[in-house]
């Protein structure tokens, strides 16, 4: 029985932290492999080729995995992973949306002022077709990218932060240190996985991996101080969308299907991130540090305001 106690929490009637997380990852991998086999057998390549469709599939798969893991492994409702939807939740979402767009605008304006980038054209598309795309074609690609990057941000926040962070935070409660330090420990572990998961991206380097780790920490701050996913989803979405679609930067080594502004980047890669994008450069890292400061300030000021007597 003592051996079983290593894996089973009799008081909560569920698996302990480590086997829960391992089964969660295994469940996701098996679901992903099963879906890939189904797509291959049915020949649904043309369907999944759409950005919007692939985004919906990824988001639905991740949502089902997190919901199922919460129900079967955690005995926790889906709302417990940072989705207590109320007015404050949507306020945090809006703040995250504004912050992601603002930070990327700061990066663009700084590099442009330094002479590291030049604007080559507007309304550009990246397509395999040989004909010159029309303006209508651009807006079609733009809309697809808008939906896709939101769904991708939602999926990544669910998979990399919502489920593992809440579980790690709960599992580390027995450590006799302050709750805030426990939360940062959980954030560090999830961010390390987040960074390593991007090592396979095109043009990835050890610098980009380290910077993605810091990006993960920035995205965890909303969970640390509010236990809600809203701010992180909003920030993740607009950071990527404005990075690739609006300002024409690479997005973690990948190229957006549409660029409102197309640029030629010539600055030092140590600062700009080169072909990987701003996440691999010192300018991007500085923006992450600024963003982290602004998030903490926003959440602590809101908490102070709410604690004031009416």
Coordinates of C-alpha atoms in Angstrom, one line a residue, residues 10-296:
X10 CA -6.2 8.5 -1.3
X11 CA -7.5 11.8 0.2
X12 CA -8.3 13.4 -3.2
X13 CA -8.9 10.0 -4.9
X14 CA -6.7 10.7 -7.9
X15 CA -3.2 10.2 -9.3
X16 CA -0.4 12.3 -7.9
X17 CA 1.2 15.2 -9.8
X18 CA 3.9 13.4 -11.8
X19 CA 1.8 10.5 -13.2
X20 CA -1.0 13.0 -13.9
X21 CA 1.3 15.2 -16.0
X22 CA 2.8 12.2 -17.8
X23 CA -0.6 10.8 -18.7
X24 CA -1.7 14.2 -19.8
X25 CA 1.2 14.4 -22.3
X26 CA 0.7 10.8 -23.4
X27 CA -3.1 11.4 -23.9
X28 CA -2.3 14.4 -26.1
X29 CA 0.3 12.6 -28.2
X30 CA -1.9 9.6 -28.7
X31 CA -4.8 11.9 -29.7
X32 CA -2.6 13.8 -32.1
X33 CA -1.2 10.6 -33.7
X34 CA -4.7 9.1 -34.0
X35 CA -6.0 12.3 -35.7
X36 CA -3.0 12.2 -38.1
X37 CA -3.7 8.6 -39.0
X38 CA -7.3 9.4 -39.6
X39 CA -6.5 12.4 -41.9
X40 CA -4.1 10.2 -43.9
X41 CA -6.5 7.3 -44.3
X42 CA -9.4 9.6 -45.3
X43 CA -7.2 11.7 -47.6
X44 CA -8.5 14.9 -46.0
X45 CA -5.3 16.9 -46.9
X46 CA -7.3 19.5 -48.9
X47 CA -9.5 20.1 -45.9
X48 CA -6.7 20.4 -43.3
X49 CA -4.7 22.5 -45.7
X50 CA -6.8 25.5 -44.8
X51 CA -5.3 27.7 -42.1
X52 CA -8.6 28.2 -40.3
X53 CA -9.5 24.5 -40.5
X54 CA -6.1 23.4 -39.2
X55 CA -6.4 26.0 -36.4
X56 CA -9.9 24.7 -35.5
X57 CA -8.7 21.1 -35.4
X58 CA -5.7 22.0 -33.2
X59 CA -7.8 24.1 -30.8
X60 CA -10.5 21.4 -30.6
X61 CA -8.1 18.6 -30.0
X62 CA -6.3 20.6 -27.2
X63 CA -9.6 21.6 -25.6
X64 CA -10.8 18.0 -25.5
X65 CA -7.6 16.8 -24.1
X66 CA -7.5 19.4 -21.3
X67 CA -11.2 18.9 -20.5
X68 CA -10.8 15.1 -20.5
X69 CA -7.6 15.2 -18.4
X70 CA -9.3 17.6 -15.9
X71 CA -12.3 15.4 -15.6
X72 CA -10.6 12.0 -15.5
X73 CA -7.2 12.8 -13.9
X74 CA -7.7 16.0 -11.9
X75 CA -11.4 15.8 -10.9
X76 CA -11.4 19.5 -11.8
X77 CA -13.9 21.5 -13.9
X78 CA -12.6 23.1 -17.1
X79 CA -13.1 26.6 -15.5
X80 CA -10.5 25.6 -12.9
X81 CA -7.8 25.9 -15.6
X82 CA -8.1 29.7 -15.8
X83 CA -11.6 30.1 -17.4
X84 CA -13.8 31.6 -14.8
X85 CA -15.5 33.9 -17.3
X86 CA -16.6 37.2 -15.8
X87 CA -16.1 40.9 -16.4
X88 CA -12.6 40.8 -14.9
X89 CA -11.6 37.9 -17.2
X90 CA -12.6 39.9 -20.3
X91 CA -10.8 43.0 -19.0
X92 CA -7.6 41.0 -18.6
X93 CA -8.1 39.6 -22.2
X94 CA -8.4 43.2 -23.5
X95 CA -5.3 44.3 -21.6
X96 CA -3.4 41.3 -23.0
X97 CA -4.5 42.1 -26.6
X98 CA -3.5 45.7 -26.2
X99 CA -0.1 44.8 -24.6
X100 CA 0.9 42.3 -27.3
X101 CA 0.1 44.8 -30.1
X102 CA 1.9 47.6 -28.3
X103 CA 5.0 45.7 -27.5
X104 CA 5.4 44.6 -31.1
X105 CA 4.8 48.1 -32.3
X106 CA 7.6 49.3 -30.0
X107 CA 10.0 46.6 -31.4
X108 CA 9.1 47.6 -35.0
X109 CA 9.5 51.4 -34.4
X110 CA 12.8 50.9 -32.5
X111 CA 14.4 48.8 -35.2
X112 CA 13.0 51.1 -37.9
X113 CA 14.5 54.1 -36.1
X114 CA 17.8 52.3 -35.8
X115 CA 17.9 51.7 -39.6
X116 CA 17.8 48.0 -39.2
X117 CA 14.6 47.5 -41.2
X118 CA 13.1 49.2 -44.3
X119 CA 9.6 48.9 -45.6
X120 CA 9.5 47.3 -49.1
X121 CA 5.8 47.1 -49.8
X122 CA 2.3 46.9 -48.3
X123 CA -0.4 44.2 -48.6
X124 CA 2.1 41.5 -49.4
X125 CA 1.3 37.7 -49.5
X126 CA 3.4 34.6 -49.2
X127 CA 1.9 32.1 -51.5
X128 CA 2.9 29.2 -53.8
X129 CA 0.8 30.6 -56.6
X130 CA 2.6 32.1 -59.6
X131 CA 0.1 34.8 -60.4
X132 CA 0.1 38.2 -58.7
X133 CA -2.5 38.1 -55.9
X134 CA -5.2 40.7 -55.9
X135 CA -6.1 42.9 -52.9
X136 CA -9.1 40.6 -52.2
X137 CA -6.7 37.6 -52.1
X138 CA -4.6 39.5 -49.5
X139 CA -7.6 40.2 -47.3
X140 CA -8.6 36.5 -47.5
X141 CA -5.2 35.5 -46.3
X142 CA -5.3 38.2 -43.7
X143 CA -8.6 37.0 -42.2
X144 CA -7.3 33.4 -42.2
X145 CA -4.2 34.4 -40.4
X146 CA -6.3 36.4 -37.8
X147 CA -8.4 33.4 -37.0
X148 CA -5.4 30.9 -37.1
X149 CA -3.1 32.9 -34.8
X150 CA -5.9 33.4 -32.2
X151 CA -6.7 29.6 -32.2
X152 CA -3.0 28.8 -32.1
X153 CA -2.5 31.1 -29.1
X154 CA -5.5 29.6 -27.4
X155 CA -4.2 26.0 -28.0
X156 CA -0.7 26.8 -26.8
X157 CA -1.9 28.5 -23.7
X158 CA -4.1 25.6 -22.9
X159 CA -1.4 23.0 -23.5
X160 CA 1.7 24.6 -22.2
X161 CA 0.4 26.7 -19.3
X162 CA -3.3 26.2 -18.3
X163 CA -3.2 22.5 -17.4
X164 CA 0.5 22.1 -16.3
X165 CA 0.8 25.4 -14.4
X166 CA -2.3 24.9 -12.3
X167 CA -1.3 21.3 -11.5
X168 CA 2.3 22.3 -10.6
X169 CA 1.1 25.2 -8.5
X170 CA -1.2 22.9 -6.6
X171 CA 1.4 20.1 -6.3
X172 CA 4.1 22.4 -5.0
X173 CA 1.9 23.8 -2.2
X174 CA 3.6 21.5 0.4
X175 CA 7.0 23.2 -0.2
X176 CA 7.6 25.5 2.7
X177 CA 8.3 28.7 0.8
X178 CA 6.1 31.6 -0.1
X179 CA 3.2 31.0 -2.5
X180 CA 4.6 33.5 -5.0
X181 CA 8.0 31.7 -5.2
X182 CA 6.1 28.4 -5.6
X183 CA 4.2 30.0 -8.5
X184 CA 7.5 31.2 -10.1
X185 CA 8.9 27.7 -9.8
X186 CA 5.9 26.3 -11.6
X187 CA 6.3 29.0 -14.2
X188 CA 9.9 28.2 -14.7
X189 CA 9.2 24.5 -15.4
X190 CA 6.4 25.2 -17.9
X191 CA 8.5 27.9 -19.6
X192 CA 11.5 25.5 -19.9
X193 CA 9.2 23.0 -21.8
X194 CA 7.8 25.9 -23.9
X195 CA 11.3 26.9 -24.9
X196 CA 12.4 23.4 -25.7
X197 CA 9.3 22.8 -27.8
X198 CA 10.4 25.6 -30.1
X199 CA 13.9 24.1 -30.7
X200 CA 12.6 22.3 -33.8
X201 CA 11.4 25.5 -35.5
X202 CA 13.2 26.8 -38.5
X203 CA 16.3 29.0 -37.8
X204 CA 16.1 28.1 -34.0
X205 CA 19.3 28.7 -31.9
X206 CA 20.2 28.4 -28.3
X207 CA 19.5 32.1 -28.0
X208 CA 16.0 31.7 -29.4
X209 CA 15.3 28.8 -27.0
X210 CA 16.5 30.8 -24.0
X211 CA 14.4 33.8 -25.1
X212 CA 11.3 31.7 -25.7
X213 CA 11.8 30.5 -22.1
X214 CA 11.6 34.2 -21.0
X215 CA 8.6 34.7 -23.2
X216 CA 7.0 31.7 -21.4
X217 CA 7.7 33.4 -18.0
X218 CA 6.0 36.6 -19.3
X219 CA 3.0 34.6 -20.4
X220 CA 2.8 32.9 -17.0
X221 CA 2.5 36.1 -15.0
X222 CA -1.3 36.3 -15.6
X223 CA -1.6 32.8 -14.1
X224 CA 0.7 33.6 -11.2
X225 CA -1.3 36.6 -10.0
X226 CA -4.8 35.8 -11.1
X227 CA -4.9 32.1 -12.0
X228 CA -6.7 33.0 -15.2
X229 CA -5.8 32.4 -18.8
X230 CA -7.3 35.5 -20.3
X231 CA -4.3 37.9 -20.2
X232 CA -1.9 35.2 -21.5
X233 CA -4.2 34.3 -24.4
X234 CA -4.7 37.9 -25.5
X235 CA -1.0 38.7 -25.2
X236 CA 0.1 35.6 -27.1
X237 CA -2.3 36.2 -29.9
X238 CA -1.6 39.8 -30.7
X239 CA 2.2 39.4 -30.1
X240 CA 2.2 36.8 -32.9
X241 CA -0.4 38.5 -35.1
X242 CA 1.2 41.9 -35.1
X243 CA 4.7 40.4 -35.3
X244 CA 4.0 38.5 -38.6
X245 CA 0.9 39.8 -40.2
X246 CA 1.0 43.5 -39.4
X247 CA 4.8 44.2 -39.2
X248 CA 6.2 41.4 -41.4
X249 CA 8.6 39.8 -39.0
X250 CA 9.2 36.1 -38.9
X251 CA 7.2 34.3 -36.2
X252 CA 9.5 31.9 -34.4
X253 CA 11.1 31.0 -37.7
X254 CA 7.9 30.8 -39.7
X255 CA 6.4 33.2 -42.2
X256 CA 2.9 34.6 -42.1
X257 CA 0.7 34.0 -45.2
X258 CA 0.0 37.8 -45.3
X259 CA 2.0 40.9 -44.4
X260 CA 0.3 44.3 -44.1
X261 CA 3.8 45.7 -44.1
X262 CA 6.6 43.8 -45.8
X263 CA 10.1 44.6 -44.6
X264 CA 13.7 44.0 -45.4
X265 CA 15.6 43.4 -42.2
X266 CA 19.4 44.2 -42.2
X267 CA 20.3 44.8 -38.5
X268 CA 22.5 42.7 -36.4
X269 CA 20.9 39.3 -35.6
X270 CA 22.0 39.5 -32.0
X271 CA 19.5 42.4 -31.6
X272 CA 16.9 41.7 -34.2
X273 CA 16.7 37.9 -34.0
X274 CA 17.3 37.5 -37.8
X275 CA 15.3 34.8 -39.6
X276 CA 13.8 33.4 -36.4
X277 CA 12.1 36.7 -35.5
X278 CA 12.3 39.2 -32.6
X279 CA 12.0 36.4 -30.0
X280 CA 15.6 35.5 -30.8
X281 CA 17.0 39.0 -30.4
X282 CA 17.9 41.3 -27.5
X283 CA 15.3 43.8 -28.7
X284 CA 12.6 41.2 -28.3
X285 CA 14.0 40.2 -24.9
X286 CA 13.8 43.8 -23.8
X287 CA 10.2 43.9 -24.9
X288 CA 9.5 40.8 -22.9
X289 CA 11.0 42.4 -19.8
X290 CA 9.0 45.5 -20.3
X291 CA 5.8 43.5 -20.9
X292 CA 6.4 41.5 -17.7
X293 CA 6.8 44.7 -15.7
X294 CA 3.6 46.2 -17.2
X295 CA 1.6 43.0 -16.5
X296 CA 2.7 42.9 -12.8

